Coordinates of C-alpha atoms in Angstrom, one line a residue:
Chain A
M22 CA -46.2 47.4 67.4
S23 CA -43.1 45.1 67.5
I24 CA -42.4 42.4 64.2
L25 CA -40.3 39.5 65.7
V26 CA -37.6 37.7 64.1
Y27 CA -36.4 34.1 64.7
I28 CA -32.0 34.5 63.9
E29 CA -30.6 31.6 64.0
Q30 CA -26.9 31.1 64.8
A31 CA -23.8 28.8 64.0
D32 CA -21.4 28.1 66.8
G33 CA -22.3 31.5 68.6
A34 CA -22.2 33.6 65.8
I35 CA -26.0 34.8 64.3
K36 CA -25.9 33.9 60.2
K37 CA -25.3 37.0 58.0
T38 CA -29.0 35.4 56.5
S39 CA -30.5 35.8 59.7
L40 CA -28.9 39.6 59.6
E41 CA -30.4 39.9 56.7
A42 CA -34.0 39.0 57.9
I43 CA -33.6 41.8 60.6
S44 CA -33.1 44.4 58.4
F45 CA -35.8 42.6 56.2
A46 CA -38.4 43.3 59.6
K47 CA -37.0 47.1 60.0
A48 CA -37.8 48.1 56.4
L49 CA -41.0 46.7 57.1
A50 CA -41.4 48.5 60.5
D51 CA -40.4 51.7 59.2
K52 CA -43.3 51.6 56.1
E53 CA -45.9 50.0 59.2
G54 CA -44.9 51.6 62.3
G55 CA -43.1 50.1 65.3
D56 CA -39.6 48.3 65.7
V57 CA -37.9 44.9 65.8
T58 CA -36.9 42.4 68.1
A59 CA -35.1 39.8 67.8
V60 CA -35.6 36.3 69.8
A61 CA -31.9 34.2 69.6
L62 CA -31.4 31.0 71.0
G63 CA -28.6 29.6 73.1
S64 CA -25.2 30.4 73.8
I65 CA -24.3 33.5 72.4
D66 CA -22.2 36.2 73.7
Q67 CA -23.4 39.7 74.1
G68 CA -20.9 41.3 71.7
E69 CA -22.8 39.0 68.9
L70 CA -26.3 39.8 69.9
G71 CA -25.6 43.7 69.3
K72 CA -25.3 43.2 66.4
T73 CA -28.4 42.4 66.1
G74 CA -28.8 46.4 66.2
S75 CA -26.8 47.0 63.4
A76 CA -28.9 45.7 61.3
G77 CA -32.5 47.0 62.4
A78 CA -32.8 45.2 65.8
A79 CA -34.2 47.8 68.4
K80 CA -34.1 44.6 70.9
V81 CA -32.8 41.1 71.3
L82 CA -34.5 38.5 73.2
H83 CA -31.8 36.4 74.4
V84 CA -32.8 33.1 75.6
N85 CA -29.2 31.6 77.2
D86 CA -30.1 27.8 77.2
E87 CA -27.4 25.5 75.9
K88 CA -30.0 23.2 75.3
L89 CA -30.8 25.0 72.3
N90 CA -27.5 25.8 70.5
A91 CA -28.4 22.7 68.2
G92 CA -31.6 23.5 66.0
V93 CA -34.1 21.0 67.9
I94 CA -37.4 21.9 65.9
Q95 CA -39.6 21.5 68.1
A96 CA -37.6 22.8 71.2
H97 CA -37.2 26.4 68.8
A98 CA -40.9 26.3 67.4
A99 CA -41.6 26.3 71.1
A100 CA -38.7 29.2 73.1
V101 CA -40.3 31.5 69.3
A102 CA -43.9 30.9 70.2
Q103 CA -43.5 32.2 73.7
A104 CA -41.8 35.1 72.6
F105 CA -44.4 35.3 69.4
E106 CA -46.6 35.9 72.9
K107 CA -44.5 38.3 74.8
V108 CA -43.7 40.7 72.4
G109 CA -47.1 40.6 71.5
A110 CA -46.2 40.3 67.7
K111 CA -48.3 40.4 64.9
T112 CA -45.6 39.7 62.7
L113 CA -42.7 37.4 62.1
V114 CA -39.7 37.5 60.2
L115 CA -37.6 34.4 59.7
A116 CA -34.3 33.2 56.9
K117 CA -35.0 30.9 54.4
S118 CA -33.4 28.0 55.7
S119 CA -33.5 24.2 56.6
L120 CA -33.9 25.0 60.1
G121 CA -35.8 28.2 59.5
D122 CA -38.8 26.5 57.7
A123 CA -39.0 23.6 60.1
V124 CA -39.1 25.9 62.8
A125 CA -41.7 28.5 61.2
A126 CA -44.6 26.0 59.4
R127 CA -44.8 24.4 63.4
L128 CA -44.8 28.3 64.4
A129 CA -47.7 28.3 61.7
I130 CA -49.9 26.0 63.2
K131 CA -49.0 27.0 67.0
L132 CA -49.5 31.0 66.1
N133 CA -52.8 30.6 63.6
A134 CA -50.5 32.5 61.3
G135 CA -50.1 31.8 57.5
L136 CA -47.1 31.5 56.3
V137 CA -45.1 32.9 53.2
S138 CA -42.2 31.1 52.7
N139 CA -39.6 31.9 49.7
V140 CA -40.7 35.6 50.2
T141 CA -38.5 37.9 47.6
D142 CA -40.0 41.6 48.3
L143 CA -41.5 43.7 51.4
P144 CA -45.2 43.1 51.7
D145 CA -47.7 45.4 49.8
T146 CA -50.2 46.3 52.4
G147 CA -52.2 49.1 50.1
S148 CA -55.4 46.8 50.3
G149 CA -55.0 43.6 52.4
Y150 CA -51.3 42.1 53.0
K151 CA -50.2 40.6 49.7
V152 CA -46.5 38.8 49.5
K153 CA -44.3 38.0 46.7
R154 CA -42.7 34.9 47.0
S155 CA -40.7 32.8 44.4
I156 CA -41.8 29.7 43.5
Y157 CA -41.3 26.6 40.4
T158 CA -37.8 27.2 41.6
G159 CA -37.6 30.3 40.9
K160 CA -38.9 30.1 37.6
A161 CA -41.8 32.9 38.7
F162 CA -43.9 34.2 41.4
A163 CA -46.7 34.0 43.1
E164 CA -48.0 37.4 44.8
T165 CA -49.7 35.8 47.5
E166 CA -52.7 37.4 50.1
L167 CA -52.2 36.3 53.8
S168 CA -56.2 36.6 55.5
T169 CA -55.0 35.9 58.5
D170 CA -54.3 38.2 61.5
N171 CA -51.1 36.8 62.6
K172 CA -48.3 36.3 60.2
I173 CA -45.2 34.2 59.0
L174 CA -42.8 35.4 56.3
A175 CA -39.6 33.6 55.5
V176 CA -37.1 35.9 53.5
K177 CA -35.0 34.5 51.0
K178 CA -31.9 35.5 50.0
N179 CA -31.4 39.1 48.8
A180 CA -35.2 39.7 49.5
I181 CA -33.4 43.3 51.3
D182 CA -29.6 44.7 51.5
L183 CA -28.2 44.4 54.7
K184 CA -28.1 47.3 57.1
T185 CA -25.2 47.4 58.7
D186 CA -25.4 51.2 60.3
G187 CA -28.4 50.4 63.3
A188 CA -27.3 51.5 66.7
D189 CA -26.6 48.5 69.4
A190 CA -29.2 46.5 70.1
A191 CA -30.9 46.0 73.6
V192 CA -30.1 42.3 74.5
E193 CA -32.3 40.9 77.3
N194 CA -33.1 37.7 79.1
F195 CA -36.0 35.6 78.4
E196 CA -36.7 32.5 80.0
V197 CA -38.9 30.4 78.8
S198 CA -40.7 27.6 79.7
L199 CA -39.9 24.1 77.7
D200 CA -42.0 20.6 78.3
E201 CA -38.9 17.9 77.6
S202 CA -41.7 16.5 74.8
V203 CA -40.0 19.2 72.5
F204 CA -37.2 17.3 73.2
A205 CA -38.1 14.1 72.0
A206 CA -35.8 14.3 68.5
K207 CA -32.4 14.1 70.0
I208 CA -29.3 15.4 67.6
T209 CA -26.6 13.2 68.1
S210 CA -23.7 14.6 66.4
T211 CA -23.2 17.4 63.6
D212 CA -20.7 17.1 60.6
Q213 CA -20.6 20.3 59.8
A214 CA -17.5 21.7 57.3
T215 CA -15.7 24.6 59.5
G216 CA -14.4 27.4 58.2
D217 CA -15.5 27.5 55.1
I218 CA -18.5 29.9 53.7
L219 CA -21.4 28.1 53.6
L220 CA -23.1 27.4 50.1
P221 CA -26.5 28.5 51.0
E222 CA -24.7 32.1 52.4
A223 CA -22.7 32.3 50.1
D224 CA -22.4 36.0 47.9
I225 CA -20.1 34.4 45.4
V226 CA -20.4 31.2 44.0
V227 CA -17.9 28.6 41.6
S228 CA -20.2 25.5 40.8
G229 CA -18.3 22.9 38.6
G230 CA -19.7 20.1 36.6
R231 CA -18.8 17.5 34.4
G232 CA -16.3 19.5 32.5
M233 CA -13.8 19.5 35.5
K234 CA -13.3 15.7 34.5
G235 CA -12.7 14.4 37.8
P236 CA -12.4 15.3 41.6
E237 CA -8.0 15.7 40.9
N238 CA -9.0 18.4 39.3
W239 CA -11.3 20.4 41.9
N240 CA -8.6 22.5 43.0
L241 CA -8.7 25.1 40.0
I242 CA -12.7 25.4 41.2
E243 CA -11.1 26.0 45.2
D244 CA -7.8 28.6 44.3
L245 CA -10.8 30.5 41.8
A246 CA -13.2 30.6 45.0
K247 CA -10.2 30.9 47.5
E248 CA -9.8 34.5 45.3
L249 CA -13.1 35.5 45.2
G250 CA -14.3 34.1 48.6
A251 CA -16.1 32.5 46.9
A252 CA -18.5 29.2 48.4
T253 CA -17.7 26.0 46.0
G254 CA -21.0 23.6 44.3
C255 CA -21.0 20.9 41.9
S256 CA -24.0 19.6 39.2
K257 CA -26.0 16.9 40.3
P258 CA -23.5 14.4 37.8
V259 CA -21.2 15.3 39.9
S260 CA -22.8 14.8 43.4
D261 CA -24.5 12.1 41.9
I262 CA -21.0 10.3 40.9
G263 CA -19.1 10.9 43.6
W264 CA -16.3 13.6 43.0
R265 CA -18.2 16.3 45.7
P266 CA -20.5 16.0 48.9
H267 CA -24.1 16.3 48.3
H268 CA -24.7 19.0 50.6
E269 CA -22.3 21.1 47.1
H270 CA -24.9 19.9 44.6
V271 CA -27.0 22.9 43.4
G272 CA -29.7 22.0 41.7
Q273 CA -33.8 21.7 41.6
T274 CA -33.3 19.1 43.5
G275 CA -30.0 20.5 45.3
V276 CA -29.4 23.3 47.2
K277 CA -30.9 26.8 45.6
V278 CA -28.6 29.4 45.8
A279 CA -28.9 33.4 45.5
P280 CA -25.3 34.8 44.8
T281 CA -24.8 37.8 43.4
L282 CA -22.1 36.0 41.7
Y283 CA -22.5 32.5 40.5
V284 CA -20.0 31.0 37.9
A285 CA -20.3 28.1 36.1
V286 CA -16.9 26.1 34.7
G287 CA -18.4 22.9 32.5
I288 CA -21.6 22.6 33.5
S289 CA -23.8 22.7 30.2
G290 CA -26.6 24.0 31.8
A291 CA -29.4 21.7 31.7
I292 CA -33.2 23.1 33.3
Q293 CA -32.8 21.2 36.5
H294 CA -29.4 23.1 37.5
L295 CA -30.3 26.6 36.3
A296 CA -33.3 26.5 38.9
G297 CA -30.9 26.2 40.9
V298 CA -29.4 29.0 40.4
N299 CA -31.8 31.6 38.9
S300 CA -32.0 33.8 41.7
S301 CA -28.6 34.9 41.0
K302 CA -27.5 38.3 40.4
Y303 CA -25.0 37.7 37.6
I304 CA -24.0 34.5 35.6
V305 CA -20.6 34.5 34.2
V306 CA -20.4 31.1 32.1
I307 CA -17.4 29.3 31.3
N308 CA -17.6 26.0 28.3
K309 CA -15.9 25.1 25.8
D310 CA -19.0 24.2 24.2
P311 CA -20.5 27.4 22.2
E312 CA -23.4 25.9 22.3
A313 CA -24.2 25.0 26.2
P314 CA -27.6 25.7 27.2
F315 CA -26.4 28.2 29.7
F316 CA -24.9 30.3 28.0
K317 CA -28.5 31.6 27.4
A318 CA -28.9 32.3 31.3
A319 CA -25.6 33.8 31.8
D320 CA -24.4 37.3 31.4
Y321 CA -20.6 36.8 30.4
G322 CA -19.8 34.0 28.6
I323 CA -16.2 32.7 28.1
V324 CA -16.1 30.0 25.2
G325 CA -13.3 28.3 26.1
D326 CA -10.7 25.1 27.7
A327 CA -11.9 25.2 31.5
F328 CA -8.5 23.4 31.9
E329 CA -6.5 26.9 30.4
V330 CA -9.0 29.6 31.2
L331 CA -9.6 28.8 34.9
P332 CA -6.2 29.7 36.0
K333 CA -6.1 33.2 34.2
L334 CA -9.1 34.0 35.8
T335 CA -8.1 33.0 39.0
E336 CA -4.6 34.9 38.1
A337 CA -6.7 38.0 37.1
V338 CA -8.6 38.1 40.1
K339 CA -5.6 38.0 42.1
A340 CA -3.6 41.0 40.4
L341 CA -6.9 43.0 40.6
K342 CA -5.9 43.7 44.8
Chain B
M9 CA -44.8 -1.1 60.3
K10 CA -47.7 1.6 59.5
I11 CA -46.2 3.7 56.5
L12 CA -47.3 6.4 54.9
V13 CA -46.3 8.0 51.9
C14 CA -47.5 11.6 50.8
I15 CA -47.0 12.8 47.2
T16 CA -47.8 16.1 45.0
H17 CA -48.5 16.1 41.8
V18 CA -46.4 18.5 39.9
P19 CA -44.8 19.1 36.8
D20 CA -42.0 18.0 35.3
T21 CA -39.2 19.7 36.2
T22 CA -38.0 20.0 32.7
S23 CA -41.6 21.6 32.1
K24 CA -42.1 25.6 30.3
I25 CA -43.5 27.6 33.3
Q26 CA -46.3 29.6 31.8
F27 CA -49.7 30.4 33.2
T28 CA -53.7 31.9 32.0
D29 CA -57.0 33.8 32.7
N30 CA -55.0 36.7 33.5
N31 CA -51.9 35.0 35.5
T32 CA -54.2 33.5 37.7
K33 CA -53.9 29.7 36.8
F34 CA -51.3 27.2 35.8
D35 CA -50.8 26.2 31.9
K36 CA -51.2 23.0 32.6
S37 CA -51.4 22.6 27.9
G38 CA -48.6 20.4 27.4
V39 CA -47.0 19.3 30.8
Q40 CA -46.6 16.0 32.2
F41 CA -47.3 15.8 35.6
I42 CA -45.0 13.4 38.1
I43 CA -45.0 12.4 41.7
G44 CA -42.8 14.9 43.3
P45 CA -39.1 14.3 43.0
Y46 CA -38.7 14.7 46.8
D47 CA -41.8 12.6 47.4
D48 CA -40.3 9.9 44.9
Y49 CA -37.8 9.6 46.9
A50 CA -39.4 9.5 50.4
L51 CA -41.9 6.7 49.0
A52 CA -38.8 5.1 47.3
R53 CA -37.0 5.0 50.7
A54 CA -40.4 3.5 52.1
V55 CA -40.5 0.3 50.1
E56 CA -37.4 -0.7 51.0
L57 CA -38.2 -0.2 54.8
K58 CA -41.4 -2.3 54.7
E59 CA -39.7 -5.0 53.1
Q60 CA -37.3 -4.7 55.6
T61 CA -39.4 -4.4 58.8
G62 CA -42.9 -6.2 57.1
G63 CA -46.2 -4.4 57.1
S64 CA -48.4 -1.8 55.0
L65 CA -47.2 1.1 53.4
T66 CA -50.5 3.6 52.2
V67 CA -50.1 7.0 49.5
L68 CA -51.9 9.7 49.6
N69 CA -52.7 12.3 47.9
V70 CA -54.6 16.2 48.3
G71 CA -55.9 17.1 44.5
E72 CA -58.8 16.3 42.0
A73 CA -59.2 13.4 39.9
E74 CA -56.9 14.1 37.3
T75 CA -53.4 13.3 40.1
E76 CA -55.2 9.6 39.8
P77 CA -52.7 8.7 36.9
T78 CA -49.7 9.7 40.0
I79 CA -50.8 7.8 42.1
R80 CA -51.1 5.0 40.2
K81 CA -47.6 5.4 39.3
A82 CA -46.7 5.4 43.1
L83 CA -48.9 1.6 43.8
A84 CA -46.7 0.6 40.5
I85 CA -43.6 1.3 42.5
G86 CA -45.4 -0.2 46.1
A87 CA -47.7 0.9 47.8
D88 CA -49.7 -1.2 49.1
D89 CA -53.7 0.9 48.5
A90 CA -54.5 4.9 48.2
I91 CA -55.9 8.0 49.4
R92 CA -57.1 10.2 47.6
V93 CA -58.7 13.5 49.6
N94 CA -60.6 15.2 46.4
A95 CA -60.0 18.5 47.1
F96 CA -57.8 21.0 44.9
P97 CA -55.1 21.2 47.1
K98 CA -55.8 25.3 48.0
D99 CA -53.0 26.0 50.4
S100 CA -50.2 24.4 52.5
L101 CA -52.8 24.3 56.0
F102 CA -55.0 23.6 53.9
V103 CA -53.0 19.7 52.6
A104 CA -51.9 19.8 55.9
K105 CA -55.3 19.8 57.5
Q106 CA -56.6 17.0 55.4
I107 CA -53.3 15.0 55.9
A108 CA -53.6 15.0 59.8
H109 CA -57.0 14.3 59.8
Y110 CA -56.2 11.1 57.6
A111 CA -52.9 10.6 59.1
K112 CA -55.1 10.3 63.0
E113 CA -57.5 8.2 61.2
G114 CA -55.0 5.3 60.2
G115 CA -52.6 5.2 63.1
Y116 CA -49.5 5.0 61.0
D117 CA -46.0 4.9 62.5
L118 CA -44.4 6.8 60.7
I119 CA -45.6 9.6 57.6
L120 CA -43.3 10.4 55.1
M121 CA -43.4 13.1 51.9
G122 CA -40.4 14.7 50.3
R123 CA -38.9 18.3 52.2
E124 CA -41.0 19.9 49.8
S125 CA -43.5 20.1 46.0
I126 CA -41.6 21.3 43.3
D127 CA -44.6 23.9 42.2
F128 CA -45.2 26.0 45.1
N129 CA -41.7 25.2 47.2
G130 CA -43.0 25.6 50.7
G131 CA -41.8 23.2 52.2
M132 CA -44.4 23.7 55.0
V133 CA -46.6 20.7 54.9
H134 CA -44.7 18.3 57.9
G135 CA -43.8 20.2 60.2
M136 CA -48.2 22.1 59.7
V137 CA -48.4 18.5 60.5
G138 CA -46.0 17.2 63.3
E139 CA -47.6 20.4 65.2
L140 CA -51.3 19.2 63.8
L141 CA -50.3 15.5 65.3
G142 CA -48.3 16.6 68.2
M143 CA -45.7 14.4 66.7
P144 CA -41.9 15.4 65.8
S145 CA -41.4 16.4 62.1
I146 CA -37.9 16.3 60.7
S147 CA -37.0 17.5 57.7
P148 CA -34.4 17.4 55.0
V149 CA -33.8 13.7 55.7
M150 CA -30.9 12.5 53.9
K151 CA -30.5 9.6 55.4
L152 CA -33.2 7.2 57.3
D153 CA -33.0 4.0 59.3
I154 CA -35.3 2.3 61.8
E155 CA -34.4 0.3 64.3
G156 CA -36.9 -2.0 66.7
S157 CA -39.1 1.8 67.4
T158 CA -36.5 4.4 66.8
A159 CA -35.4 5.4 64.2
K160 CA -31.8 7.1 63.0
M161 CA -31.5 10.1 60.4
A162 CA -29.2 12.5 59.0
R163 CA -31.1 16.0 58.8
E164 CA -28.8 18.2 55.6
I165 CA -28.2 21.7 57.3
E166 CA -25.9 24.5 56.0
G167 CA -23.1 23.2 54.8
G168 CA -23.7 19.6 56.6
K169 CA -25.3 17.0 57.4
E170 CA -26.4 16.0 61.2
Y171 CA -27.4 12.5 62.8
L172 CA -30.5 12.9 64.7
E173 CA -32.8 9.8 66.7
V174 CA -36.1 10.0 67.3
S175 CA -38.6 7.2 68.5
L176 CA -41.8 6.8 66.2
P177 CA -44.4 8.3 65.3
F178 CA -43.2 11.1 63.5
I179 CA -43.0 13.0 60.0
A180 CA -40.1 13.5 58.0
G181 CA -40.1 15.6 55.4
C182 CA -37.3 13.5 52.9
Q183 CA -34.8 13.6 49.7
E184 CA -31.7 12.4 48.7
P185 CA -30.0 10.5 48.9
I186 CA -31.9 9.1 50.8
A187 CA -32.9 6.1 48.6
E188 CA -32.7 5.9 44.4
W189 CA -36.2 6.9 42.6
K190 CA -37.9 3.1 41.9
I191 CA -39.2 2.7 38.8
P192 CA -42.6 0.4 38.2
N193 CA -41.8 -2.5 36.3
M194 CA -44.8 -4.7 34.5
R195 CA -46.0 -7.2 37.5
G196 CA -46.5 -3.7 39.6
I197 CA -48.0 -1.6 36.8
M198 CA -50.0 -4.6 36.2
S199 CA -51.0 -4.9 39.9
A200 CA -52.0 -1.1 40.6
R201 CA -54.5 -1.7 39.0
T202 CA -56.2 -3.3 40.8
K203 CA -54.9 -1.9 44.2
P204 CA -57.5 0.0 46.5
L205 CA -57.5 3.6 45.3
N206 CA -59.8 5.0 48.3
V207 CA -61.3 8.9 47.4
V208 CA -62.4 10.3 50.4
D209 CA -63.8 14.2 51.3
A210 CA -62.2 17.3 52.1
V211 CA -62.4 17.3 56.1
S212 CA -61.6 21.1 56.4
D213 CA -62.5 24.2 54.0
E214 CA -59.7 26.3 56.2
T215 CA -56.8 28.2 55.0
A216 CA -54.2 31.1 55.1
T217 CA -52.9 32.3 52.0
S218 CA -54.4 32.8 47.8
V219 CA -52.4 33.8 45.1
V220 CA -53.2 37.2 43.8
E221 CA -51.2 36.9 40.4
F222 CA -49.0 35.0 38.7
Q223 CA -45.2 36.4 37.5
L224 CA -42.8 35.4 35.2
P225 CA -39.3 36.8 35.7
P226 CA -38.4 39.5 33.3
A227 CA -36.5 38.1 30.4
K228 CA -32.5 37.5 30.3
G229 CA -30.9 40.0 28.2
D230 CA -28.2 38.6 25.8
V231 CA -25.1 37.0 27.7
K232 CA -22.0 38.8 27.1
L233 CA -18.7 37.0 25.3
I234 CA -15.5 37.3 26.4
D235 CA -12.3 36.1 24.4
K236 CA -10.7 33.3 26.4
D237 CA -7.9 34.6 25.9
N238 CA -8.6 38.4 27.2
V239 CA -10.0 37.0 30.7
E240 CA -8.6 39.9 32.3
E241 CA -11.2 42.0 30.3
L242 CA -14.2 39.7 32.2
V243 CA -13.0 40.7 35.8
R244 CA -12.9 44.1 34.8
L245 CA -16.4 44.2 33.7
L246 CA -17.3 42.3 37.0
K247 CA -15.5 45.1 38.7
N248 CA -16.5 48.6 36.6
E249 CA -20.1 47.2 35.1
A250 CA -21.4 44.7 37.8
K251 CA -20.1 45.6 40.4
V252 CA -19.5 42.5 42.3
L253 CA -16.1 42.4 42.9

């Protein structure tokens, strides 16, 4: 039996988090038997679709309809539901994201499926079907049992290592029939930082807080981020004052990140900020106040002035290469 | 315009999370409960929209009697009346079914809620209600204006924003900076005491998921401090010990 994976694209490129979702589904299929079929919506070229194979997909259903390039929530849900039926799948896997969450919720009703979001580990199918998910904004976990035949798992970043050794996937064109009503919400334009590494998907994040003293000093954060190949983030006060845009706000009510390395500079570490970063593998804190609560949540720390430490650190990273 | 805002009753963001009864129940001792922060943004925007367009603003919560102080706070902030579906919110599907039923009964033009609750972080209820009612569902919405029967919105996507238009009625999951949180004033608090809070029964007992056990993350080890004049050591540790560079 196939596991279906709903994958997302941005400008024709498949998102890395979606490839991780494929690897998650592949590991699940290896455990339970069966294979992985991905469903891709909108204009994506064949070579890019083939990449799903290296992550673990045996086949990709490609709905080559440019009306689906944008993330129209209802239309995506309708198309994925048709793919689910076509494949005869019982399980749908997707990456947790702004669009993924919105689409998955509608699919849960369409497919009569139990939906678990923020999944952090492969399901335990020994007795019943239990899935571990992150709750209380990363402050706890819940072992959650699904009682439905059909299941949807929205996987959190870093739940599994990305597989890169699979053979190319077979690409199959897939026609869907979409009622005009699913395009009721019209996307008129998008406003997106291009060329940058997207914060929610970044492997390394460098964030600045009020300790940076003003937006004019952000070049120090950006220089280090550039050397590390990292995305930049900020604390809530910084986005509230308008030093940085809202989509860079990391924390309880902002973006929750799960990088392998999180570097916090001049951020005291309020509990609301920690809630957005506690899924990071390693945390480095740079703060001139040795009593900053963030040090308690850090793996490595430097007590020092950001304006002195950052340029030296950027140089040291550069020297490594 | 008839607006419905669905709110959650959740532990304050600074709460220490602990569990009791063999890790099967949330430990409420010493915990202060609040309107979900995202729901609070939705409520604040709804109050502003009602001021602009007139009409009514109803809040709805699925919860047991203990949630009434939270509901009264929403009334103090500016809702006209409230509905409490008298049931423990067992899972997202359970909550969505109650909301869909009472939303349909009330014939609302606009249904707002937070993008997610801050206890279970599912972020599913708005989409489920949308599908149950056959209405568009948009989330996470960071800007919302109503012009006649059309809504103009900005939705947050990874690394940016997407602008949308949709006709009423529809459902939105909201987040900052859609509006500033409103703090109830004395007049609001006084009038909230006498505003109608209707307690109704659950209309469905259907669930799809249940929590078997809660777990806390493993304790973090001590921080390794590196001298500020020896940042090369940090880079070395990140490369050789943590293996992240």
